[in-house]
Coordinates of C-alpha atoms and ligand atoms in Angstrom, one line a residue:
X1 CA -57.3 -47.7 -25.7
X2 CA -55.1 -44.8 -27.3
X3 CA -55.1 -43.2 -23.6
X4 CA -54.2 -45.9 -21.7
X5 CA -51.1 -46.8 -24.1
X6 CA -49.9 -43.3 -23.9
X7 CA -50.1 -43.2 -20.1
X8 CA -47.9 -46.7 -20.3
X9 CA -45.4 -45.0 -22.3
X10 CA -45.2 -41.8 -20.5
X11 CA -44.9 -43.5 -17.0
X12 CA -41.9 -46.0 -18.2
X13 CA -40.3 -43.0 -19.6
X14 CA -40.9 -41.1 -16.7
X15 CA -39.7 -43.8 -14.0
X16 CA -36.4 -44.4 -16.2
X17 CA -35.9 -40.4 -16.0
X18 CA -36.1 -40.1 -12.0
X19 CA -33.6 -43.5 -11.5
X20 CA -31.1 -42.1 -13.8
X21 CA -31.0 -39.1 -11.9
X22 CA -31.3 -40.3 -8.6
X23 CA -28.0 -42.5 -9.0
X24 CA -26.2 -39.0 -10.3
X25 CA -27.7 -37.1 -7.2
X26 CA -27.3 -39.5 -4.9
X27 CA -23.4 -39.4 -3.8
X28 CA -22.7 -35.9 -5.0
X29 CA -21.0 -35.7 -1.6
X30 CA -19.8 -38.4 0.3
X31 CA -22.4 -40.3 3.5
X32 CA -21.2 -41.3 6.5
X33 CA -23.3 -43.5 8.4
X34 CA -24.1 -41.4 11.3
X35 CA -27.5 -39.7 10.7
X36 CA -27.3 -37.1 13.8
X37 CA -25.3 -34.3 13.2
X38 CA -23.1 -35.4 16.6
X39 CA -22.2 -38.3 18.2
X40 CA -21.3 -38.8 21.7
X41 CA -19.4 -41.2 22.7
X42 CA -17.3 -42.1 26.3
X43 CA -13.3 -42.2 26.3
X44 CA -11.5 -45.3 26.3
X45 CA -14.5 -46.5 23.6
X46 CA -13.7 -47.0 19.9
X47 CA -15.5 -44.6 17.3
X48 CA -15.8 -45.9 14.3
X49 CA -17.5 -44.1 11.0
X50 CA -17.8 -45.5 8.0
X51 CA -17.8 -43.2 4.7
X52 CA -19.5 -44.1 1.5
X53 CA -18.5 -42.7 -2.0
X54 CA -19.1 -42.3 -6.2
X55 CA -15.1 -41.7 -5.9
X56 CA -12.0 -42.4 -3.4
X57 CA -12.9 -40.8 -0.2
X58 CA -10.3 -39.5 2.6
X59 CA -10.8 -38.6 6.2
X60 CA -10.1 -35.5 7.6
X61 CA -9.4 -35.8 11.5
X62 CA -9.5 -33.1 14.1
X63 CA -6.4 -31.1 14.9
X64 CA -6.4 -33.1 18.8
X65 CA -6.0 -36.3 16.4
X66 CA -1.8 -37.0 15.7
X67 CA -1.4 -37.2 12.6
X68 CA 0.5 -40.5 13.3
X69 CA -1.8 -41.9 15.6
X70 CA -1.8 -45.4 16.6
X71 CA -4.8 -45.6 17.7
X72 CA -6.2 -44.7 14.4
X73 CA -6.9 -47.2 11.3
X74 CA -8.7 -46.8 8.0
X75 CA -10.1 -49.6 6.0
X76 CA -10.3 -49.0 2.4
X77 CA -13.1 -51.1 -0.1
X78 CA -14.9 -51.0 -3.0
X79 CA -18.8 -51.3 -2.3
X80 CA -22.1 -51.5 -3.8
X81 CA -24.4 -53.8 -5.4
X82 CA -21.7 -53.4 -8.4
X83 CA -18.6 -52.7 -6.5
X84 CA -18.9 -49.3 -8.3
X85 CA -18.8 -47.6 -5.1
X86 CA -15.7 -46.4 -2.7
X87 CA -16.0 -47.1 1.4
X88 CA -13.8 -46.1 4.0
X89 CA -13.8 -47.1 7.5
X90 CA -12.2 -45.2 9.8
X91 CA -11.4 -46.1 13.9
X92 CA -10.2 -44.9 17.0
X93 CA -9.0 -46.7 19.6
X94 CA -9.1 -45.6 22.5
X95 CA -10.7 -42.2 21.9
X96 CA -9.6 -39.5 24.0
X97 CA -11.5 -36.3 25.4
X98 CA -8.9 -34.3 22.7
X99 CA -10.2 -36.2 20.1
X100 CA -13.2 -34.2 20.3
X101 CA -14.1 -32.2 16.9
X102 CA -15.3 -32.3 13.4
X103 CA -14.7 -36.0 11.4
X104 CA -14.8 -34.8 7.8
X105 CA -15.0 -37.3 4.9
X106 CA -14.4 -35.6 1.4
X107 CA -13.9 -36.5 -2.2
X108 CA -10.3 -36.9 -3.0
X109 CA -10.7 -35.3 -5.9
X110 CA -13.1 -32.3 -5.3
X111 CA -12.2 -31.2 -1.6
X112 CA -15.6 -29.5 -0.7
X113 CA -17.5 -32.3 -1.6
X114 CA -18.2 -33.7 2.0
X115 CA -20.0 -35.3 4.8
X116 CA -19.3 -34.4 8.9
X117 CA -20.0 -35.2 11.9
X118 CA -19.0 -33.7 15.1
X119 CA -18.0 -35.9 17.6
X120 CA -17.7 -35.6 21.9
X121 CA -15.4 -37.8 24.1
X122 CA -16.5 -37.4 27.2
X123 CA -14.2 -37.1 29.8
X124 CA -15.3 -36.4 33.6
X125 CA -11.5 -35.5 34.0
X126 CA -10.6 -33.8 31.0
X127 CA -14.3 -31.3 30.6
X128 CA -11.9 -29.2 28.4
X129 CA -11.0 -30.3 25.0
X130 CA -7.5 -29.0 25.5
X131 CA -5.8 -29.3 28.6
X132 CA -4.7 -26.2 30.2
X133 CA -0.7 -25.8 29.7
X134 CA 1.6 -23.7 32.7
X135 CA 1.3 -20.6 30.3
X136 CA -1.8 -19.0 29.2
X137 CA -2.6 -19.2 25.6
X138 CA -2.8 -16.1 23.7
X139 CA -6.0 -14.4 21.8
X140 CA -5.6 -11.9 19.5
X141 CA -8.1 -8.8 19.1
X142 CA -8.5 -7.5 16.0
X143 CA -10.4 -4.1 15.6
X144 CA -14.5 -4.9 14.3
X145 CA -13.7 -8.6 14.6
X146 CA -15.4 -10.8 17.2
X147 CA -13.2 -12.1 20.0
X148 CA -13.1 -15.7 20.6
X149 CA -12.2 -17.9 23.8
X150 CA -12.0 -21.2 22.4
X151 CA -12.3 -23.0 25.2
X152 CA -14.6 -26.1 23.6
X153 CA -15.7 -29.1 25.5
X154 CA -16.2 -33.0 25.5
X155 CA -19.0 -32.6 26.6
X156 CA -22.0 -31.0 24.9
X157 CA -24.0 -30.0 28.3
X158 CA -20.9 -28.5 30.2
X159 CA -21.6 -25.7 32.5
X160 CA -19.0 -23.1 31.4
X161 CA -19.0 -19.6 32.6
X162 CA -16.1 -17.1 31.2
X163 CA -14.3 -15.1 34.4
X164 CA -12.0 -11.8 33.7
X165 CA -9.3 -12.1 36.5
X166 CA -9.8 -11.5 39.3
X167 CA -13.2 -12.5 39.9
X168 CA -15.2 -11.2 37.2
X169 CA -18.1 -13.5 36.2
X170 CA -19.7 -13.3 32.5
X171 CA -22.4 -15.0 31.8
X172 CA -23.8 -15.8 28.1
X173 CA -26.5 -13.6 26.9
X174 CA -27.1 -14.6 23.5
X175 CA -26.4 -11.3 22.1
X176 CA -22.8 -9.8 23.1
X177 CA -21.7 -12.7 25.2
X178 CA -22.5 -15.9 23.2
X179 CA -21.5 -19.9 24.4
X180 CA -20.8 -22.5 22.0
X181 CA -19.8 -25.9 22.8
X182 CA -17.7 -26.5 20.0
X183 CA -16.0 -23.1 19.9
X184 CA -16.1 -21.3 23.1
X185 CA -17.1 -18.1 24.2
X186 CA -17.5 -15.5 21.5
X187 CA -17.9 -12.0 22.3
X188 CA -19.5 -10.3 19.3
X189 CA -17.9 -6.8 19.6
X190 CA -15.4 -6.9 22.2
X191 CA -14.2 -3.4 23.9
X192 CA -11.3 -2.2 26.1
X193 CA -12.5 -4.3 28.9
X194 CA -11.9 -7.5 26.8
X195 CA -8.1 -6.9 27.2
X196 CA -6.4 -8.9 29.9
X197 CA -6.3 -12.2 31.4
X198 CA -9.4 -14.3 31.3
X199 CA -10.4 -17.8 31.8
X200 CA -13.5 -20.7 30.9
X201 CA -14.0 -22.5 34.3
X202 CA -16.4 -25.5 35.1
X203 CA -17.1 -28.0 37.5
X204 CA -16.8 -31.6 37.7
X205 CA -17.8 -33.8 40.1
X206 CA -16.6 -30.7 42.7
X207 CA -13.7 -30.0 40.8
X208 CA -12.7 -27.1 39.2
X209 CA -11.1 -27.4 35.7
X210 CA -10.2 -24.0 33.5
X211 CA -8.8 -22.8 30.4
X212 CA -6.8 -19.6 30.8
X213 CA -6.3 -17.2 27.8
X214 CA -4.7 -13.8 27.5
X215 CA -5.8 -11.4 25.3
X216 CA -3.7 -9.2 23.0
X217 CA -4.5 -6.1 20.7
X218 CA -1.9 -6.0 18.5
X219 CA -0.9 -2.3 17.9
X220 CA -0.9 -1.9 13.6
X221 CA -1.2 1.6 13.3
X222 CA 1.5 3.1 10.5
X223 CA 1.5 7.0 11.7
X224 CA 4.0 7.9 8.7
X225 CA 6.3 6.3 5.8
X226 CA 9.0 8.8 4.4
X227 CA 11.3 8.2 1.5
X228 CA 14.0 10.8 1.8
X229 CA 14.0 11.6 -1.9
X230 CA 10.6 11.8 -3.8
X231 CA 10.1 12.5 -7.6
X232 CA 13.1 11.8 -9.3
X233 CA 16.3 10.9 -8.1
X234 CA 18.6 11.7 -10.9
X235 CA 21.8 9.5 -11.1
X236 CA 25.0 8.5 -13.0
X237 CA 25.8 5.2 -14.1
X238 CA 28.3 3.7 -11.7
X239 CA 27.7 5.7 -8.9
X240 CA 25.9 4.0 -5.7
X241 CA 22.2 4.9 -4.8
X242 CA 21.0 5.2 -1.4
X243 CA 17.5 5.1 -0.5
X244 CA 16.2 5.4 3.2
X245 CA 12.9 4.7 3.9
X246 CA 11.5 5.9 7.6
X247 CA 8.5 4.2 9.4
X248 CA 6.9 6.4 11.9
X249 CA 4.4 3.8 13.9
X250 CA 3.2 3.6 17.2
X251 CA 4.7 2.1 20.6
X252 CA 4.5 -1.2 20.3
X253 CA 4.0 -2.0 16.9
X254 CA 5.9 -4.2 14.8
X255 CA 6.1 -3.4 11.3
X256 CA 7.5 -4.8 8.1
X257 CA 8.9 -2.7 5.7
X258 CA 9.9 -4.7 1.7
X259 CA 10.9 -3.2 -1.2
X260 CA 10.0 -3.6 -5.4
X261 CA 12.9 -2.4 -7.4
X262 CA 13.8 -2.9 -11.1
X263 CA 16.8 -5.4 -10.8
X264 CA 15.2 -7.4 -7.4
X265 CA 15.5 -10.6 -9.3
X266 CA 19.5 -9.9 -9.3
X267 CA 18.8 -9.1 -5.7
X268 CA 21.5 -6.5 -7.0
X269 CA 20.5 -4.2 -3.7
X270 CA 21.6 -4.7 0.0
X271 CA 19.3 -3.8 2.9
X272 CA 20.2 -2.7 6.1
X273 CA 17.1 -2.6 8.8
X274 CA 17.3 -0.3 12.0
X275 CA 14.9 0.1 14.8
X276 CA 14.8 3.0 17.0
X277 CA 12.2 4.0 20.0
X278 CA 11.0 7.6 21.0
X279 CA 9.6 8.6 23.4
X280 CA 5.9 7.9 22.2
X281 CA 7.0 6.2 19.0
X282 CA 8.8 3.5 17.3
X283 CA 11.1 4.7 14.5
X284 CA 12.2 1.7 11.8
X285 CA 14.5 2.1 8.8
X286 CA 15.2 0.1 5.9
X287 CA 18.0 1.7 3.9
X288 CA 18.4 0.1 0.3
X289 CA 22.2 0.8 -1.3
X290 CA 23.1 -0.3 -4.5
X291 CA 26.6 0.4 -4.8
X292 CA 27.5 0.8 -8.4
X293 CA 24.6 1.7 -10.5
X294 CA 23.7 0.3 -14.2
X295 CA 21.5 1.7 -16.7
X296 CA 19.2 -1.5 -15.6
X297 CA 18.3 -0.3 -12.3
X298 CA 17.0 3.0 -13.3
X299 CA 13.4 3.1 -12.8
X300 CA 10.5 3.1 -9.9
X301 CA 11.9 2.2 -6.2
X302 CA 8.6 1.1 -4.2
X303 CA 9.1 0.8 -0.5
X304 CA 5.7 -1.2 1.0
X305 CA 5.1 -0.8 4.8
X306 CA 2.6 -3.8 6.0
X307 CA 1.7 -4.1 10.2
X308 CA -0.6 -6.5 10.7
X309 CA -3.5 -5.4 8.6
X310 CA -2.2 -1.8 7.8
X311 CA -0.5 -0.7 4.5
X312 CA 1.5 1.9 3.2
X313 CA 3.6 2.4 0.5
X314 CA 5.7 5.2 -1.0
X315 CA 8.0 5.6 -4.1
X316 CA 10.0 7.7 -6.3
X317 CA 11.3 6.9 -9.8
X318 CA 15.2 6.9 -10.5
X319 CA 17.1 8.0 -13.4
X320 CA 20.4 6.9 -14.0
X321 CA 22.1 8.5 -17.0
X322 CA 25.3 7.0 -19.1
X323 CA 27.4 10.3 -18.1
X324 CA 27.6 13.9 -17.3
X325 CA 26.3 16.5 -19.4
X326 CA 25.4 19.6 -20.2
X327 CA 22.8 21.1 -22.8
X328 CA 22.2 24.6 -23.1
X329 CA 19.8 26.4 -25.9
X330 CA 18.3 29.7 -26.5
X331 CA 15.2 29.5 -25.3
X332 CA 13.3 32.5 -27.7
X333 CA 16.5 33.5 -30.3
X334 CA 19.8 35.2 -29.4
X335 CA 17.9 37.8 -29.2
X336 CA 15.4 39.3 -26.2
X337 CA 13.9 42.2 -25.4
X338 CA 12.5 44.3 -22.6
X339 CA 10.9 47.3 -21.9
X340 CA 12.4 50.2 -19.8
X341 CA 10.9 50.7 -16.8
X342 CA 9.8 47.1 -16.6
X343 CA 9.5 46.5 -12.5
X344 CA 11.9 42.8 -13.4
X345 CA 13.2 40.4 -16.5
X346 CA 14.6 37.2 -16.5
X347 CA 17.2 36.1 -18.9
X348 CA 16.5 32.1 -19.1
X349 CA 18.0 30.1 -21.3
X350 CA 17.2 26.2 -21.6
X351 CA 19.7 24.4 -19.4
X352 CA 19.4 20.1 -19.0
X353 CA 22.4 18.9 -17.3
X354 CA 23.8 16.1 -15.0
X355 CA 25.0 16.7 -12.1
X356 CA 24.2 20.3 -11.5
X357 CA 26.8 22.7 -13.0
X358 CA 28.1 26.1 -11.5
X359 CA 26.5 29.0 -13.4
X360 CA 28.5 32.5 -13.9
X361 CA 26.2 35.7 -15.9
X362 CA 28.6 38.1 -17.9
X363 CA 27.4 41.5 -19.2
X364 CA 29.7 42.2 -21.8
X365 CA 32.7 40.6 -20.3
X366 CA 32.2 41.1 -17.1
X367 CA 30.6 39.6 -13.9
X368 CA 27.1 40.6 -14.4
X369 CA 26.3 40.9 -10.0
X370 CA 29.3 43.0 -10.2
X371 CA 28.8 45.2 -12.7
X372 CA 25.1 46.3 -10.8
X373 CA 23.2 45.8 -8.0
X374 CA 20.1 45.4 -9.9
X375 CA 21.4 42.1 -10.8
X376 CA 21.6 38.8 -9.3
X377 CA 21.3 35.1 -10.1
X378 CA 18.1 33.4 -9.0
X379 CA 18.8 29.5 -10.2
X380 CA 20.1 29.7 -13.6
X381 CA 18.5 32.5 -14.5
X382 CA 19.5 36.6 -14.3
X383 CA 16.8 38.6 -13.2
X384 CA 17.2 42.5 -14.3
X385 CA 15.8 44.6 -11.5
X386 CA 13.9 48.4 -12.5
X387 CA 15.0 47.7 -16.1
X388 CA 17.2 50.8 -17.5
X389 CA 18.0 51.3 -21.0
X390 CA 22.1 50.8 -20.3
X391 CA 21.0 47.3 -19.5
X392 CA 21.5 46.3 -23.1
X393 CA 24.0 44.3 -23.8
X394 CA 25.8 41.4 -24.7
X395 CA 25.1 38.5 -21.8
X396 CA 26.9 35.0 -21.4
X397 CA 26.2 32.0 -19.0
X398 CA 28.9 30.5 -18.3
X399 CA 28.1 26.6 -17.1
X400 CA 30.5 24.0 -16.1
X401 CA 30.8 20.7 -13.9
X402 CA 34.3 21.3 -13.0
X403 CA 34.3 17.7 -11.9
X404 CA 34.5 16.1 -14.9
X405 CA 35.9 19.3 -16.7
X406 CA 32.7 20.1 -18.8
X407 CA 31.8 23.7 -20.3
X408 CA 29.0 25.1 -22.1
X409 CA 28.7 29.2 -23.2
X410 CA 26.0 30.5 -24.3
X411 CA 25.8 33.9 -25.7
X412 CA 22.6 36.4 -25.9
X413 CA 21.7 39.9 -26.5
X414 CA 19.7 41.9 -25.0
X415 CA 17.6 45.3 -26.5
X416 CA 15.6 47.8 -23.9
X417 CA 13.3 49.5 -25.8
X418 CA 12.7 52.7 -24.3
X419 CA 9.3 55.0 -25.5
X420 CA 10.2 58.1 -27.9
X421 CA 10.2 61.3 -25.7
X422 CA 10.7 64.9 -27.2
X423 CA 12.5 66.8 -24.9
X424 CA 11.2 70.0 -25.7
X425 CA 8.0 69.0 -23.6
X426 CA 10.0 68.7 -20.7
X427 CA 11.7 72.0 -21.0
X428 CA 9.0 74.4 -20.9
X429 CA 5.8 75.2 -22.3
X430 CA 6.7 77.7 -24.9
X431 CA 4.3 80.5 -24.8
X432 CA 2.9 80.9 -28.4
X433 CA 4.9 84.3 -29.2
X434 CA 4.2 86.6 -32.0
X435 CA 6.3 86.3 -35.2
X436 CA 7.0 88.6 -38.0
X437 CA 5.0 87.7 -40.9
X438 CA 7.2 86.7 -44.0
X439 CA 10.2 85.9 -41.4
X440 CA 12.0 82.7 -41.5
X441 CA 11.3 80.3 -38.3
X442 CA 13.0 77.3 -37.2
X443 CA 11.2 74.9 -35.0
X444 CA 12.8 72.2 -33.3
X445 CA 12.0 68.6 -31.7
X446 CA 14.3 66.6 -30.1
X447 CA 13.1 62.9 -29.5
X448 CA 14.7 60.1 -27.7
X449 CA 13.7 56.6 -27.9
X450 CA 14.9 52.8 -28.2
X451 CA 14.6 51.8 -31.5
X452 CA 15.0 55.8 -32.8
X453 CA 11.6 57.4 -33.3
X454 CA 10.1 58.7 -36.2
X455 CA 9.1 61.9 -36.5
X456 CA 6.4 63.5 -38.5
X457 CA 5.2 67.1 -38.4
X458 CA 1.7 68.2 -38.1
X459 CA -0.2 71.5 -39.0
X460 CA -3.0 72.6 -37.5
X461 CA -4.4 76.0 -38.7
X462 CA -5.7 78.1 -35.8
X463 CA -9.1 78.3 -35.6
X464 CA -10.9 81.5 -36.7
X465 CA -11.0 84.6 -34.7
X466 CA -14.3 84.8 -34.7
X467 CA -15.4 81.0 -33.5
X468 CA -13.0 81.1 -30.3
Ligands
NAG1 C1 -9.4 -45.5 30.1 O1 -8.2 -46.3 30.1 C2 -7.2 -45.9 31.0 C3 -6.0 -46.8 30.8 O2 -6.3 -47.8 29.8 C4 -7.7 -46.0 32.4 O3 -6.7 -45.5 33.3 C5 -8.9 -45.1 32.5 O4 -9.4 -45.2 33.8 C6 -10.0 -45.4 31.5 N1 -11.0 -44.4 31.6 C7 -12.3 -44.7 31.5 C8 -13.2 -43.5 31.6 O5 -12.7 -45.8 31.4
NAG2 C1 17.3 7.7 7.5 O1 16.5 8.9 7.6 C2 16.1 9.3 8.9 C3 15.2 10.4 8.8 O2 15.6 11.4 7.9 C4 17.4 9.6 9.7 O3 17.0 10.0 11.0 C5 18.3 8.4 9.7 O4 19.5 8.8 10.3 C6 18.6 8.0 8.3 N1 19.4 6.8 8.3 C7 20.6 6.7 7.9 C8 21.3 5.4 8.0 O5 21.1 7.7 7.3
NAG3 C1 18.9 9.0 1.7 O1 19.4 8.3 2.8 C2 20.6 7.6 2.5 C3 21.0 6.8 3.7 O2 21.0 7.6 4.8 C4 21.7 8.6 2.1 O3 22.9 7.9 1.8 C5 21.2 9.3 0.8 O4 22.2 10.3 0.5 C6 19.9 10.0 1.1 N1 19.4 10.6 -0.1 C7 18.9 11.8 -0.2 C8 18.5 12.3 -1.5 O5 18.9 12.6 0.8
NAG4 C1 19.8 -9.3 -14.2 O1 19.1 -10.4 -14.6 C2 18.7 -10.4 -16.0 C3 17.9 -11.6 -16.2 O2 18.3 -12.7 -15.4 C4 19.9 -10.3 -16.9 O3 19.5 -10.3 -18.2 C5 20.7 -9.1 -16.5 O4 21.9 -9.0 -17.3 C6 21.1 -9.1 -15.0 N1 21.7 -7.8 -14.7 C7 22.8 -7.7 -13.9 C8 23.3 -6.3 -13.7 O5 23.3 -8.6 -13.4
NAG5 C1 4.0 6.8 -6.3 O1 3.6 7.6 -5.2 C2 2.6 8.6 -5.6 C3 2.3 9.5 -4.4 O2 3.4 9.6 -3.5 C4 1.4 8.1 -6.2 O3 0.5 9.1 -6.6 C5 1.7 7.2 -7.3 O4 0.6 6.6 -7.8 C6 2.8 6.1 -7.0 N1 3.1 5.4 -8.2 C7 3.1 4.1 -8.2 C8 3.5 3.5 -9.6 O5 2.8 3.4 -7.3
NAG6 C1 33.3 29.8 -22.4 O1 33.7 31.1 -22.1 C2 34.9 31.1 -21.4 C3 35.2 32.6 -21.1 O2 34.9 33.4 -22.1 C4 36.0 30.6 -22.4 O3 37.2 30.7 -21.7 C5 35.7 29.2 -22.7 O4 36.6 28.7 -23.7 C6 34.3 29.1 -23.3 N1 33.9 27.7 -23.4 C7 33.2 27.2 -24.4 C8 33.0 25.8 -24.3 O5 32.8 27.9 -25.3

């Protein structure tokens, strides 16, 4: 008794369960009333599908369908036992071999929500879907991409076969060469011998129909992108920048060359574009000017270099300053020193300055390359060759912008230290002599050095007579 009530309750419960969620899976996409997943149909006949919805539903017609078409008409209704449900009839009449495709019916409101069907109007004079035109259409190749000839057809059992002019004759072989009614040939990895004029041919009733298609392999390759200033371009405020970016790519290629800048939004830059050929390659140049410069554009210049799916970019950061100057520091004291002897020194005092200013070295007053040949200016630095003691001295950089009539001196000193010699050692060995004992002797050193030596005497008592 207990059992059989619980089984009672169980099942009702369970039976309420699957209704509820069959109603909620039931139109989670749209249904359209044709349950193949093609239809065929003749031309001249009217195809009609209807579309059945939880929501508003809308057709989606193939692209051989005008938009404003008026052979087309869609009947709207609300449907279902409750009227809860959205229909949508939609017709063509006549139908026409390049009507052939995919009939989509989605959601309005969520777009991949759908229901298809593919649809064939046959046509014994129109096997093709789209009728050839004077001029072949194009097909681009694109490196590791299959190539496709979309020749498609109104009729699903079409004999195609895909000819390379001038007599060439491919057939499908389901693993390289592959035919699909609704999309044409596809080669799978198409090579060098792909390139050139080709065309889908069948026969009707002894006539001979074609599509003709040209293939193209776009040339993308970006060989080189030069900026002609890199790093930092430093600049003053009010003065006109210049940038010139250079595309190297190869013959045939078309590029397109943009640029990022700091004030772009002003568009405060004008760009000129130039092409140029060589002999094996194509030479393009965008040159951005801005002809006064404000603190506002300083920053990073981006030049981006797109050809087809190639990319390239380059850059350099630019630095525009309010006005000249000139900064110059000591960069250990007033004070340096070097060694005599020394193979090279360097005075090199900290210099920051805008443009670049002239730079003169004095050695006490005078012009420092002038005074000896061991001296010359390297940059802003004086470099001391084979360092000599009478290198010390009083040295001054003299640096100026003439242009806009600024100076800056700087004043340093420089001490040689040379190492204490005695110049007896280099006069002779004296021979220890005898001496008188009880006389008076004078012994002399003479020393030399940079700062002045000490000197300090020594004794050492001879060692005994009998030990030697
Ligand atoms: C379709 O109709 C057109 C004109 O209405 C006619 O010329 C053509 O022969 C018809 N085609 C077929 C296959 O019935
Ligand atoms: C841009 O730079 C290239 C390469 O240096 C040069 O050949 C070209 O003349 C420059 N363009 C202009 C307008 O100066
Ligand atoms: C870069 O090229 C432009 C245009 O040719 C030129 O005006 C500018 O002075 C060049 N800049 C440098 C740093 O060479
Ligand atoms: C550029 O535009 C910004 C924002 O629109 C503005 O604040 C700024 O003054 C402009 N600069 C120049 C030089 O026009
Ligand atoms: C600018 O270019 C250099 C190399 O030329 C690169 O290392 C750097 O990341 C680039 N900077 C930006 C912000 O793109
Ligand atoms: C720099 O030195 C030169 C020559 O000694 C002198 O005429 C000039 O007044 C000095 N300038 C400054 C800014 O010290």
């Amino acid at each position: 008794m207990f059992d059989i009530l619980f089984v009672m309750i169980f099942g009702l419960s369970g039976r309420v369960l699957t209704k509820d969620t069959d109603t909620k899976g039931r139109f989670s996409s749209p249904v359209v009333d044709v349950t193949e997943k093609q239809l065929i149909i003749e031309r001249n006949q009217t195809l009609q599908l209807n579309c059945r919805g939880r929501w508003e539903v809308h057709w989606v017609l193939p692209s051989g369908v005008p938009k404003v078409y008026h052979g087309t008409q869609i009947e709207e209704t609300r449907c279902g036992k409750k009227n809860n449900q959205y229909c949508s009839r939609l017709m063509l009449s006549p139908a026409l071999a390049q009507h052939t495709g995919s009939y989509r019916c989605r959601y309005r409101q969520k777009q991949r929500k759908q229901a298809s069907v593919y649809v064939y109007i046959t046509d014994s004079q129109q096997p093709f879907v789209k009728v050839q035109s004077e001029i072949p259409d194009v097909v681009y190749m694109k490196e590791g991409e299959p190539l496709v000839f979309p020749c498609r057809v109104t009729n699903p059992d079409a004999k195609v076969s895909l000819v390379k002019f001038p007599f060439h004759r491919l057939a499908p072989d389901y693993r390289n060469i592959i035919w699909n009614s609704r999309q044409g040939f596809t080669i799978r990895s198409p090579t060098f011998f792909y390139i050139g004029l080709f065309s889908c041919e069948t026969i009707v009733n002894g006539v001979k129909y074609s599509n003709k298609f040209l293939t193209h392999r776009p040339v993308n390759k970006i060989l080189d992108v030069y900026l002609n200033s890199t790093g930092l371009v430093h600049t003053l405020q009010g003065q006109m920048l210049a940038l010139n970016c250079t595309v190297t790519a190869e013959w045939n290629a078309r590029v397109s060359i943009s640029w990022t800048y700091p004030q772009k939004a002003n568009g405060s830059a004008t760009i000129i574009r130039r092409i140029s050929r060589s002999r094996s390659n194509m030479l393009f140049y965008s040159i951005l000017t801005i002809p006064t410069l404000s603190k506002a554009d300083r920053g990073l210049y981006k030049c981006h270099v797109t050809s087809g799916p190639s990319k390239r970019e380059t850059n350099t950061t630019v630095i525009v300053y309010d006005q000249p100057f000139i900064r110059l520091k000591h960069r250990d004291g007033p004070v340096v020193q070097a060694s005599a002897g020394q193979k090279s020194f360097r005075l090199t005092p900290k210099l920051r300055a805008f443009p670049a200013p002239e730079v003169i070295w004095l050695k006490d007053g005078m012009i420092a390359a002038e005074r000896c040949s061991r001296y010359h200016v390297d940059g802003i630095s004086l470099v001391i060759r084979d360092v000599a003691e009478e290198d010390s001295g009083i040295y001054t950089i003299l640096t100026g912008i003439q242009q806009y009539g600024l100076y800056q001196n700087l004043t340093l000193t420089l001490v040689v230290n040379v190492k204490p010699q005695i110049g007896e050692k280099t006069v002779s060995s004296q021979q220890p002599g005898t001496v008188q004992r009880g006389s008076r002797q004078a012994l002399h050193c003479t020393s030399h050095g940079v700062p002045p030596p000490q000197i300090q005497w020594l004794w050492h008592p001879c060692p005994p007579k009998g030990l030697s």
